[in-house]
CSV table of C-alpha atoms in Angstrom, one decimal:
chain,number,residue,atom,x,y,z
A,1,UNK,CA,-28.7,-40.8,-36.4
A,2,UNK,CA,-25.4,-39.8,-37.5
A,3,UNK,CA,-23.6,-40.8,-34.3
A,4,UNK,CA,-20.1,-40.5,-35.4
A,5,UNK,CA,-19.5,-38.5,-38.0
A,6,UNK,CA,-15.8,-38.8,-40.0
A,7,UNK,CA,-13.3,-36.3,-39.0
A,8,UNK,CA,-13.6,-34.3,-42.6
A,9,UNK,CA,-17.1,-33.6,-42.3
A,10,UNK,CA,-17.3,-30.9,-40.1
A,11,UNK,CA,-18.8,-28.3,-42.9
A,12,UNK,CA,-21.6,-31.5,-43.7
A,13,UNK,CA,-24.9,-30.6,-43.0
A,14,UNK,CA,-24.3,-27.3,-41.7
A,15,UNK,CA,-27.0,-24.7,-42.4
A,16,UNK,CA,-28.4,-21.5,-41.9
A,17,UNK,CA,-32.2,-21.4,-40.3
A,18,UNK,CA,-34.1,-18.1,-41.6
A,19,UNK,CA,-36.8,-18.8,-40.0
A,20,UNK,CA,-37.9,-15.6,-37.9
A,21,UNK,CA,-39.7,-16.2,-35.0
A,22,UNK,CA,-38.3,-20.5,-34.7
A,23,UNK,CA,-34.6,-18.4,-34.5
A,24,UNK,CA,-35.9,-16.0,-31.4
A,25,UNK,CA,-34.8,-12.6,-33.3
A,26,UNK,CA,-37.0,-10.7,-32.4
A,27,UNK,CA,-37.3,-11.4,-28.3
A,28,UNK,CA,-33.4,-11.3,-29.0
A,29,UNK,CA,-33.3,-8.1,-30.2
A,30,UNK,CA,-35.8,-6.8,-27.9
A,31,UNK,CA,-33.6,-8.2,-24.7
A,32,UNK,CA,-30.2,-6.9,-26.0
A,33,UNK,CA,-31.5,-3.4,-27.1
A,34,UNK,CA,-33.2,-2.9,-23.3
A,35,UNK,CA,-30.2,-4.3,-21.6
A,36,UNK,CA,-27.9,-1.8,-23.8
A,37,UNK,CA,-30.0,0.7,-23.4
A,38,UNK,CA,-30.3,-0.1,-19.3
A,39,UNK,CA,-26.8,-2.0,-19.1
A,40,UNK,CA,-24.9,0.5,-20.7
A,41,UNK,CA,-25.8,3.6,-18.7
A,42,UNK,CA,-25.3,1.8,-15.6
A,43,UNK,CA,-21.7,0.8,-16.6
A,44,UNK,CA,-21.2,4.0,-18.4
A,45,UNK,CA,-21.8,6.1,-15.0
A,46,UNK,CA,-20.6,3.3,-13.0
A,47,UNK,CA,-17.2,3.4,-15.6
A,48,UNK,CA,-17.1,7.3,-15.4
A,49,UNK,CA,-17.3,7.2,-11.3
A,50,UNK,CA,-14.7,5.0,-11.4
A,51,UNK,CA,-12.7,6.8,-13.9
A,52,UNK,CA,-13.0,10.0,-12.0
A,53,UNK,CA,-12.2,8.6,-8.4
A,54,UNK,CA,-8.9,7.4,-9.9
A,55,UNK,CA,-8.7,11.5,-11.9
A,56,UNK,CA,-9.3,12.3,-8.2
A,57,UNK,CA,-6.9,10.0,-6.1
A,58,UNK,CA,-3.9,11.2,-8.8
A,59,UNK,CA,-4.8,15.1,-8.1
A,60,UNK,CA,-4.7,14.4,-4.3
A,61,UNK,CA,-1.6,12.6,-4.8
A,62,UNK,CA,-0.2,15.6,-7.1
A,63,UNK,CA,-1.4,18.0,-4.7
A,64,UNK,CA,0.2,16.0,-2.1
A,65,UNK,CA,3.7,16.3,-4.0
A,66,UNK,CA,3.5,19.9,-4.6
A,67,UNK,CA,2.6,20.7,-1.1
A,68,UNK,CA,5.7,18.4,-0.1
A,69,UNK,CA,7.7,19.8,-2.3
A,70,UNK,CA,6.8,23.3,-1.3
A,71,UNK,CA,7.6,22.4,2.5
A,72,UNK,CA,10.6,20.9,1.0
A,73,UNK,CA,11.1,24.4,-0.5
A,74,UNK,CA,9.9,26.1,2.6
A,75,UNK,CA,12.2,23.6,5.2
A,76,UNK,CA,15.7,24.5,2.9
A,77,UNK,CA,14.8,28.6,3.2
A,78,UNK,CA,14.7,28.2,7.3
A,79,UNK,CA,18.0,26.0,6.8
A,80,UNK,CA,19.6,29.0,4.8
A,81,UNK,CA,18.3,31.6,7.4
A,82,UNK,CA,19.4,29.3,10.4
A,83,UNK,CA,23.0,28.8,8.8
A,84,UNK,CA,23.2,32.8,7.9
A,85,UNK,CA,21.9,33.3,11.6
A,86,UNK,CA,24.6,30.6,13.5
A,87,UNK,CA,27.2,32.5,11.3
A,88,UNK,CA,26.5,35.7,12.7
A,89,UNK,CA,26.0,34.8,16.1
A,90,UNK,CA,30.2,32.5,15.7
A,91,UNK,CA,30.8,36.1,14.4
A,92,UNK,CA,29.5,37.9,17.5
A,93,UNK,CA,30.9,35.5,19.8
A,94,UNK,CA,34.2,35.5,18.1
A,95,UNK,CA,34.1,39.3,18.4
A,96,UNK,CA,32.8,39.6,22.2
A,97,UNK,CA,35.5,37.0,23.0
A,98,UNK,CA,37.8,39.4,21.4
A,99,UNK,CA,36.8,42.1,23.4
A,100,UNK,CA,36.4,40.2,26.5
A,101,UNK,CA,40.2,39.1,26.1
A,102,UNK,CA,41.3,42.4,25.4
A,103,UNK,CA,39.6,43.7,28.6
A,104,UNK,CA,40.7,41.2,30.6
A,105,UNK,CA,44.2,41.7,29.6
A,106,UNK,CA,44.2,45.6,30.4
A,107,UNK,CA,42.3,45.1,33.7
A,108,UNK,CA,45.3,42.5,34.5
A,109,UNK,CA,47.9,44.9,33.4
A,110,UNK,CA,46.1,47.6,35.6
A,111,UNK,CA,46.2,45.1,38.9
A,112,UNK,CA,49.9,45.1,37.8
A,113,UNK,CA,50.8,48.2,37.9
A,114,UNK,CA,48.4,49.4,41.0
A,115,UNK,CA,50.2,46.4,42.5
A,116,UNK,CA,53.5,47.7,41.8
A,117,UNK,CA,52.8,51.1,43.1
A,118,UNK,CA,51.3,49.4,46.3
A,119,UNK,CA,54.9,47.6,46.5
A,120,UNK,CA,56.9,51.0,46.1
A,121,UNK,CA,54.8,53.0,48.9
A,122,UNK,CA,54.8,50.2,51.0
A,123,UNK,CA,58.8,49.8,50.8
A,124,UNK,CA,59.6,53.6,50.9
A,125,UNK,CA,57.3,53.5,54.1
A,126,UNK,CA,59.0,50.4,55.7
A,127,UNK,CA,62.3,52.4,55.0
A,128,UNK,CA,61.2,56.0,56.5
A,129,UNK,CA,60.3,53.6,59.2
A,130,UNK,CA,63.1,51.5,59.5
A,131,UNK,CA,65.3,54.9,59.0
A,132,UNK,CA,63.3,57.1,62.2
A,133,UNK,CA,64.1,53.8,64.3
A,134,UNK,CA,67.1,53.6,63.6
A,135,UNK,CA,67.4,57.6,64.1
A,136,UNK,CA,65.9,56.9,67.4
A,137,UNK,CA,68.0,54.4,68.7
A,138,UNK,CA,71.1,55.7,67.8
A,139,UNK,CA,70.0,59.2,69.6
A,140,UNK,CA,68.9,57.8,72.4
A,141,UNK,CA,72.0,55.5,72.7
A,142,UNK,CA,74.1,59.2,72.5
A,143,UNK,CA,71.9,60.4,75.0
A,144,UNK,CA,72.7,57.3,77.2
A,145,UNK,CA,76.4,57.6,76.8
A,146,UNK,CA,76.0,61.2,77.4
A,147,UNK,CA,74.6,60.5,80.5
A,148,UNK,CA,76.6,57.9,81.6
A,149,UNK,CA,79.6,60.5,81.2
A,150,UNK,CA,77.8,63.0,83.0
A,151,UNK,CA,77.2,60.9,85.7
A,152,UNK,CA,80.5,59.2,85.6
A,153,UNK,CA,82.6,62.7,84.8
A,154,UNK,CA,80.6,65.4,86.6
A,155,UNK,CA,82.3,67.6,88.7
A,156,UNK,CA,81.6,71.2,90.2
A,157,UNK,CA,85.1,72.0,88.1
A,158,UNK,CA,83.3,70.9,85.0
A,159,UNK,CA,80.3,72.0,85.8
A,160,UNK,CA,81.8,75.4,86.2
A,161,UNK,CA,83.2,75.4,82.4
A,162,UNK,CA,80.1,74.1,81.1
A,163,UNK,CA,78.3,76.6,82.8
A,164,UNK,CA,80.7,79.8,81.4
A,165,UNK,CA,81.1,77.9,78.2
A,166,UNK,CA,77.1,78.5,77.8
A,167,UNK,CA,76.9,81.4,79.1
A,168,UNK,CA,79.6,82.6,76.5
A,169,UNK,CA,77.6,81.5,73.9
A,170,UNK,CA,74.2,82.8,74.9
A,171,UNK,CA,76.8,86.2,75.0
A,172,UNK,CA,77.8,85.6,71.3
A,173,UNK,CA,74.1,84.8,70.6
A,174,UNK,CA,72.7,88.5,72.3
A,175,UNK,CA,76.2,90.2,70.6
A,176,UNK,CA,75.0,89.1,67.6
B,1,UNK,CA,-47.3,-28.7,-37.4
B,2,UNK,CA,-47.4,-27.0,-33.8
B,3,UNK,CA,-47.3,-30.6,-32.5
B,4,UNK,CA,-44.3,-31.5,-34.2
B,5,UNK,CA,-42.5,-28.4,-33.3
B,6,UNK,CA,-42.8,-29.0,-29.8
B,7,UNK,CA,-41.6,-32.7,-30.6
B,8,UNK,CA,-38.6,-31.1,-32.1
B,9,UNK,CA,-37.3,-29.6,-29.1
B,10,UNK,CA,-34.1,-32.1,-28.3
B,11,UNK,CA,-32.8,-33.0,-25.0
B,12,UNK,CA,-29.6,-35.2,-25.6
B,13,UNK,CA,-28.9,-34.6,-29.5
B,14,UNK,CA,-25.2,-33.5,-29.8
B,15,UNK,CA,-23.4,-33.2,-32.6
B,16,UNK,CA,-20.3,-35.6,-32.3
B,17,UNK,CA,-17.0,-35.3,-33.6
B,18,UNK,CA,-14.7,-38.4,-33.5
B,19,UNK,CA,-11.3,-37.5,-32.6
B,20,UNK,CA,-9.6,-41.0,-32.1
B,21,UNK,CA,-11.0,-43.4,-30.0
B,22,UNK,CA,-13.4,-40.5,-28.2
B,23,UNK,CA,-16.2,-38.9,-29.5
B,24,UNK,CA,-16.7,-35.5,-28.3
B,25,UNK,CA,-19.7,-32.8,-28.3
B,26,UNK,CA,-18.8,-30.9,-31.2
B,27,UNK,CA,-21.3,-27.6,-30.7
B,28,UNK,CA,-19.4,-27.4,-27.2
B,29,UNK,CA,-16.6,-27.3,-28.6
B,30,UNK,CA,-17.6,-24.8,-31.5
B,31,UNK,CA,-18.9,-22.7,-28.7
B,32,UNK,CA,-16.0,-22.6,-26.3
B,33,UNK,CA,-13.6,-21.4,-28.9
B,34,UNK,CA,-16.2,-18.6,-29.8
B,35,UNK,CA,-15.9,-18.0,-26.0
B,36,UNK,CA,-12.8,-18.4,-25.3
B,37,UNK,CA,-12.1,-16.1,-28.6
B,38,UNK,CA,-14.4,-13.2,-27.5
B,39,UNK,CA,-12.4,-13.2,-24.0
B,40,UNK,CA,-9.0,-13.2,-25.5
B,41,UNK,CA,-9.6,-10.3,-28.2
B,42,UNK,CA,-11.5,-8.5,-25.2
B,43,UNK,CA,-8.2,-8.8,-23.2
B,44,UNK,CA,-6.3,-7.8,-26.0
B,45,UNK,CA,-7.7,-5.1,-27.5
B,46,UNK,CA,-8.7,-3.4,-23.7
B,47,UNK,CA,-5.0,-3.7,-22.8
B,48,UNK,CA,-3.6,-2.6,-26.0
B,49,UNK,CA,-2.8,1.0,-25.0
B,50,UNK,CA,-2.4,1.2,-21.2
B,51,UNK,CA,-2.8,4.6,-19.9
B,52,UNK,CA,-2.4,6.1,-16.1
B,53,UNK,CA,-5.8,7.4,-16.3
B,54,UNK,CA,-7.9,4.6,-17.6
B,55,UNK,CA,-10.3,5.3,-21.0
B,56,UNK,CA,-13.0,3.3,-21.9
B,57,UNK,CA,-11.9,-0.7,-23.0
B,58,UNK,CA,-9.1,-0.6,-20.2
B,59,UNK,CA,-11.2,1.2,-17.2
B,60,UNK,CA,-13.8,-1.6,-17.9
B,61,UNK,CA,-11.6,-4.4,-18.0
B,62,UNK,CA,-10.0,-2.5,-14.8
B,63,UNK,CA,-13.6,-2.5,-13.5
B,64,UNK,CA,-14.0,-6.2,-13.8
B,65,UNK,CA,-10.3,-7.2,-13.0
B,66,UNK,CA,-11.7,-5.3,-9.2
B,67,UNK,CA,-14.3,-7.2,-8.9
B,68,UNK,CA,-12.6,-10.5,-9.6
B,69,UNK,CA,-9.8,-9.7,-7.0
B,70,UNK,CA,-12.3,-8.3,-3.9
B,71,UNK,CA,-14.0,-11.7,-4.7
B,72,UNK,CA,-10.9,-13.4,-4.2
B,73,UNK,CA,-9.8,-11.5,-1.7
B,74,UNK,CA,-13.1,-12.3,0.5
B,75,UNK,CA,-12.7,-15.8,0.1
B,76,UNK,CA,-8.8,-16.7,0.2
B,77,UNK,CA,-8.1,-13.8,2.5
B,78,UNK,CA,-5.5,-11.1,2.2
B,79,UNK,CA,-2.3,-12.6,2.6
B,80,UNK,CA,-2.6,-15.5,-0.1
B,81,UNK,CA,-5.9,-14.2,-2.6
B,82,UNK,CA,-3.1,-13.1,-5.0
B,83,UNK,CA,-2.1,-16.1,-6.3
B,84,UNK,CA,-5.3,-17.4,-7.0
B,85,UNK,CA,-6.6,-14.5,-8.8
B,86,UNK,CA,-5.9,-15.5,-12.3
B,87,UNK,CA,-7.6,-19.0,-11.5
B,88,UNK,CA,-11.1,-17.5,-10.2
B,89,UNK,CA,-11.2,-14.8,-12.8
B,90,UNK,CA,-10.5,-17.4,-15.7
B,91,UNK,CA,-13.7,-19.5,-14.4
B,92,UNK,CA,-15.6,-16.2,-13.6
B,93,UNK,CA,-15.3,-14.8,-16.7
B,94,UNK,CA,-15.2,-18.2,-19.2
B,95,UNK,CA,-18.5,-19.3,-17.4
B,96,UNK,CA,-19.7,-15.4,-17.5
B,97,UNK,CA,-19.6,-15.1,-21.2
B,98,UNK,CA,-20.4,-18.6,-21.8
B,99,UNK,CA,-24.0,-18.0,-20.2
B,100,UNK,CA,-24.7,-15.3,-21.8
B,101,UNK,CA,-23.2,-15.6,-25.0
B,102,UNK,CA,-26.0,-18.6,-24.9
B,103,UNK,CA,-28.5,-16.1,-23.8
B,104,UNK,CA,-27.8,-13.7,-26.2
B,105,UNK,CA,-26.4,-14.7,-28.9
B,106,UNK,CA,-28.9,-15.9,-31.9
B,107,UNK,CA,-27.5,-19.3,-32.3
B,108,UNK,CA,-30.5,-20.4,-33.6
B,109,UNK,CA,-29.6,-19.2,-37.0
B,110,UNK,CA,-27.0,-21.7,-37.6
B,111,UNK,CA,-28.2,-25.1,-38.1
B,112,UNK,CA,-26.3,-28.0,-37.3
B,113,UNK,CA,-27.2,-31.4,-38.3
B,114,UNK,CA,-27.2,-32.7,-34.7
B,115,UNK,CA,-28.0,-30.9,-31.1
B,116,UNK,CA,-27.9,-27.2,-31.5
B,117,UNK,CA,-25.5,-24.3,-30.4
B,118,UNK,CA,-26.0,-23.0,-27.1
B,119,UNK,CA,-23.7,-21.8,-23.8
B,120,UNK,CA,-20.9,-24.1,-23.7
B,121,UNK,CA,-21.8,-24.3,-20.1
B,122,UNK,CA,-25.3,-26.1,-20.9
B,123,UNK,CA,-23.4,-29.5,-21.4
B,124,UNK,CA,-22.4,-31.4,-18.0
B,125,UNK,CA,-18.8,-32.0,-19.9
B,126,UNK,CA,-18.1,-28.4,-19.4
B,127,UNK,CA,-19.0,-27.8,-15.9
B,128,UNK,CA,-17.6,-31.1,-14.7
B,129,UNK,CA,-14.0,-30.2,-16.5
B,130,UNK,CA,-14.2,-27.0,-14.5
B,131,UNK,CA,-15.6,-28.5,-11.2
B,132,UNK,CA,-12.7,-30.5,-11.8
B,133,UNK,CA,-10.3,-27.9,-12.3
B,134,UNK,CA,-11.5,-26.5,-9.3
B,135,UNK,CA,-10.8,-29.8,-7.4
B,136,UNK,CA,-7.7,-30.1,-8.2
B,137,UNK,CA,-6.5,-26.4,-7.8
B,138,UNK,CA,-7.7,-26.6,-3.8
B,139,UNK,CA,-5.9,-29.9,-3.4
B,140,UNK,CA,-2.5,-28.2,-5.0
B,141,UNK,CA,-3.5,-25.6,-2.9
B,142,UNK,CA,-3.7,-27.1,0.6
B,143,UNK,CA,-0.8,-29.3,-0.5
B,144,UNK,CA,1.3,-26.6,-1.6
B,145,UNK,CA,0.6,-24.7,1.7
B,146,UNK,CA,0.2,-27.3,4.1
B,147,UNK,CA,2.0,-30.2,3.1
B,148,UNK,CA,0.9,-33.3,4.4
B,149,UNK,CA,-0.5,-31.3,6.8
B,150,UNK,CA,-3.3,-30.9,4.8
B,151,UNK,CA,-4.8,-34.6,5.2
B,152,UNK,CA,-5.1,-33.8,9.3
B,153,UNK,CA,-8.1,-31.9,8.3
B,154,UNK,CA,-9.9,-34.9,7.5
B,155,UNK,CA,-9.9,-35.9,10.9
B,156,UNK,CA,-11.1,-32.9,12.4
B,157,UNK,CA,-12.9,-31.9,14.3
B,158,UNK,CA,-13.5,-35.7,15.2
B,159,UNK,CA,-11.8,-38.7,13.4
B,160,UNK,CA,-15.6,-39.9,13.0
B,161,UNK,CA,-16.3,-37.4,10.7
B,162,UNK,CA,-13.4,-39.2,8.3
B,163,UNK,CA,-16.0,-40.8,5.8
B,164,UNK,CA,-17.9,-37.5,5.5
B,165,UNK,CA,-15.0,-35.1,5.1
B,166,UNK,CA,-13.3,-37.7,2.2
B,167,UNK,CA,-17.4,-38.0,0.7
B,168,UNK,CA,-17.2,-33.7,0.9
B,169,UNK,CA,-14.0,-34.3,-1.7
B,170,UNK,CA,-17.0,-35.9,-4.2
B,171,UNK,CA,-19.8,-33.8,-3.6
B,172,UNK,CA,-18.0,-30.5,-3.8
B,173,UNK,CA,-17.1,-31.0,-7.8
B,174,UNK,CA,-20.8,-32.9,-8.4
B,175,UNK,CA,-22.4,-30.1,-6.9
B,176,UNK,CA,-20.2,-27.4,-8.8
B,177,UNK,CA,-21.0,-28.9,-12.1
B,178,UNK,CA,-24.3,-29.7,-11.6
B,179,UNK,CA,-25.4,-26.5,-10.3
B,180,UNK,CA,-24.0,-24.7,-13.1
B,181,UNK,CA,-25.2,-27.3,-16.2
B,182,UNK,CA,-28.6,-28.0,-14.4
B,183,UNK,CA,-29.1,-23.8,-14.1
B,184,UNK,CA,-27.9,-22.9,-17.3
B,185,UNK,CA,-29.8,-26.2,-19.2
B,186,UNK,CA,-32.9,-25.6,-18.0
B,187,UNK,CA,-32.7,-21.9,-18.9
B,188,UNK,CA,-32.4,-22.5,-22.2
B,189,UNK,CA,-34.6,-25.4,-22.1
B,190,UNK,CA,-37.5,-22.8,-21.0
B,191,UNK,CA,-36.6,-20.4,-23.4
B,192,UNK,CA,-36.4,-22.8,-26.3
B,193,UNK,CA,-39.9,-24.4,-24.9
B,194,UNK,CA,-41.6,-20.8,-24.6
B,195,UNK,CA,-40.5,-20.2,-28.0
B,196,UNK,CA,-42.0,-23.0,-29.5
B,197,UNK,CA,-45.2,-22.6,-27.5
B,198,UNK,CA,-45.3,-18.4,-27.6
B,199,UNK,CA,-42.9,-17.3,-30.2
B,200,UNK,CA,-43.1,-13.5,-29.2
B,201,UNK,CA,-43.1,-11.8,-26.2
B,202,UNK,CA,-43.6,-14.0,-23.5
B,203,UNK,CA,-39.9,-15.5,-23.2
B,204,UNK,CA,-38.3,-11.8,-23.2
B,205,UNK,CA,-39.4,-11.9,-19.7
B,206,UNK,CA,-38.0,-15.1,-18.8
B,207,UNK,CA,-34.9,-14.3,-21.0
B,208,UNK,CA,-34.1,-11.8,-18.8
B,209,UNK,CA,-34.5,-13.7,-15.5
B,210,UNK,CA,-32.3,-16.2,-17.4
B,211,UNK,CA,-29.1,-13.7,-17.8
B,212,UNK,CA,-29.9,-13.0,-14.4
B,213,UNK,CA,-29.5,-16.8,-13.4
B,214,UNK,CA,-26.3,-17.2,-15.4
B,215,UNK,CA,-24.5,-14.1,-14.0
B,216,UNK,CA,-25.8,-15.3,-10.9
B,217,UNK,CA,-24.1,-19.0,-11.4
B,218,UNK,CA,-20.9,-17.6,-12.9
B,219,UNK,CA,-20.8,-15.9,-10.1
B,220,UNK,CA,-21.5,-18.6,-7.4
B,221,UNK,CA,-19.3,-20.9,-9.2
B,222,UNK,CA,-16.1,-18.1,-9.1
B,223,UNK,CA,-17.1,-17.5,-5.4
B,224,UNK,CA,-17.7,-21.5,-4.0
B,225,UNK,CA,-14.2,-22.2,-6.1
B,226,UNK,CA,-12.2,-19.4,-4.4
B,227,UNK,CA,-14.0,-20.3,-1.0
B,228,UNK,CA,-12.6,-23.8,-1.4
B,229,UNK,CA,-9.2,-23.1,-2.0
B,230,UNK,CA,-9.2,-20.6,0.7
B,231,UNK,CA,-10.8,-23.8,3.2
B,232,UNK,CA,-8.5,-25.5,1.9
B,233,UNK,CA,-5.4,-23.5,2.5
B,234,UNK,CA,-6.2,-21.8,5.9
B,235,UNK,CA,-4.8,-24.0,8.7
B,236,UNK,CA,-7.4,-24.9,11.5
């Protein structure tokens, strides 16, 4: 019956059943209220768990940020403090190299001049030296030509007038 | 009187609409737009406002958007679930509310003059378009993945097994719809029965056990699909 109805005839025949318990109100009723009233606190706690474990995952994550940010903060201080610190210790050095250069340069100069002094003894000595030598040999080549006269020119005649000669002074020598 | 209310229960009776050459189950149809309606305005008005911190509409619709994507993501695996996503959760959720907008809704009160209003999911046209649907979205899958690669598996493990693995292409959809329609039929078929026999009281028990079934089926149906298009796509 009524196989094919026309295309314009949806609304045909269309019709609203009041009939109580043929429409399955009441069991209806019954089933949603119990699974609203069972359903829904299951979802709601299982909605509010949910709900809170994401509340929870974004504080960690927050927490997370702040404590980066705070070793961030933390990481920039040591940088300052390391940078203050390396300029002092460039100062330091700078100065000790200062000094060290300084030092240096008087201890040279005192070498210098200790090394000069030892040049000027050393020279004045080599000439007293060379000097008495000198002094020496020409003495003792007088004496050698003094001998070879006296051995050469030595008479008793001469011998004589040496002999009154020094006795004539070792006169003048008592006289006076 | 009792007699012929019994008599009155219908197995068969649609309500036909002609739409050119094809006539088609009009209550069905009526049905899956009511359906189809519910899910859109649900999506809509849960998404409406998007917050960080979810509230109520959008941390439910969160809620089931998890569930939807850990099924997938059992089934299809990790590296490829994401695609497939939408697909299962459209058939998860349209079958979902289908069943139990059956089971709960009064649709008793509205009398049509042919076959009665019911889940869409209680006629075989419905689950066989969406066995269907899941046919051809693991066939585009494997394809899509595999290339022609994808026939070798129909000679594996053993070219013997050829007829079986081509017959599995059949049974998979048959068994999809069937399951479903047969589940969700016969539901309502012992409701309506224990209604007419015992009209208070005694169904509320087996109303319950019967939204159990249907989540149950959307459920199975949403997990087999995704497990075939993840067979489907997974090399072997």
């Amino acid at each position: 019956m009524g196989i094919s109805l026309s295309n314009f005839s949806l609304g045909e025949g269309i019709g609203i059943n009041t009939d109580i318990l043929d429409t399955n109100i009441i069991n209806l009723t019954v089933v949603i209220g119990v699974l609203v009233y069972v359903g829904g606190d299951v979802l709601s706690s299982l909605l509010t768990n949910r709900k809170e474990m994401i509340l929870k995952t974004l504080q960690d994550a927050d927490d997370r940020y702040k404590e980066a940010e705070q070793k961030i903060a933390d990481a920039k201080e040591q940088l300052e403090l390391a940078k203050v610190k390396a300029e002092e210790i460039r100062a330091q050095s700078k100065a000790s190299a200062a000094l060290g250069t300084t030092n240096l340069l008087n201890r040279v100069e005192e070498d210098i001049k200790r090394l000069e002094e030892t040049k000027q003894t050393t020279i004045r000595l080599e000439e007293e030296k060379a000097v008495a030598q000198v002094c020496q040999q020409v003495s003792r080549l007088a004496l050698d030509q003094a001998v070879e006269k006296l051995k050469t020119s030595l008479d008793s005649n001469v011998q004589r007038r040496i002999i009154d000669l020094n006795i004539a002074l070792l006169g003048n020598l008592a006289k006076n | 009187m009792n007699l012929y209310d019994i008599s009155s229960v219908e197995v068969g009776e649609h309500f036909y609409w002609t739409i050119g050459d094809f006539q088609v189950h009009g209550q069905v149809l009526i049905n899956s737009w009511i359906v189809i309606g519910i899910l859109i305005a649900m999506a809509v008005l849960t998404t409406r406002d998007l917050k960080a911190v979810p509230e109520g509409g959008q941390n439910f619709i969160e809620y089931v958007l998890e569930f939807i994507r850990d099924l997938t993501k059992t089934q299809i695996g990790e590296a490829e679930y994401r695609n497939w996503v939408p697909f299962v959760g459209t058939m998860f959720l349209f079958i979902f509310v289908s069943n139990w907008s059956g089971a709960l809704i009064p649709w008793r009160i509205i009398e049509l003059p042919n076959g009665e209003l019911g889940a869409p999911t209680n006629d075989i046209n419905t689950t066989a378009g969406l066995a269907l649907l899941t046919s051809l979205a693991y066939f585009y899958g494997g394809l899509n993945k595999r290339g022609l690669g994808y026939f070798s598996k129909y000679i594996q493990p053993t070219p013997i097994l050829l007829p079986i693995n081509i017959l599995e292409d059949f049974t998979k959809p048959l068994s999809l719809s069937f399951r479903l329609f047969g589940n969700i039929l016969a539901d309502e078929l012992v409701v309506g029965v224990l209604i007419s026999l015992v009209p208070l009281v005694i169904p509320i028990p087996l109303m319950f056990l019967g939204l159990f079934t249907s989540g149950i089926q959307a459920l199975i149906f949403a997990t087999l699909s995704a497990a075939y298009i993840g067979e489907a796509m997974e090399g072997h």
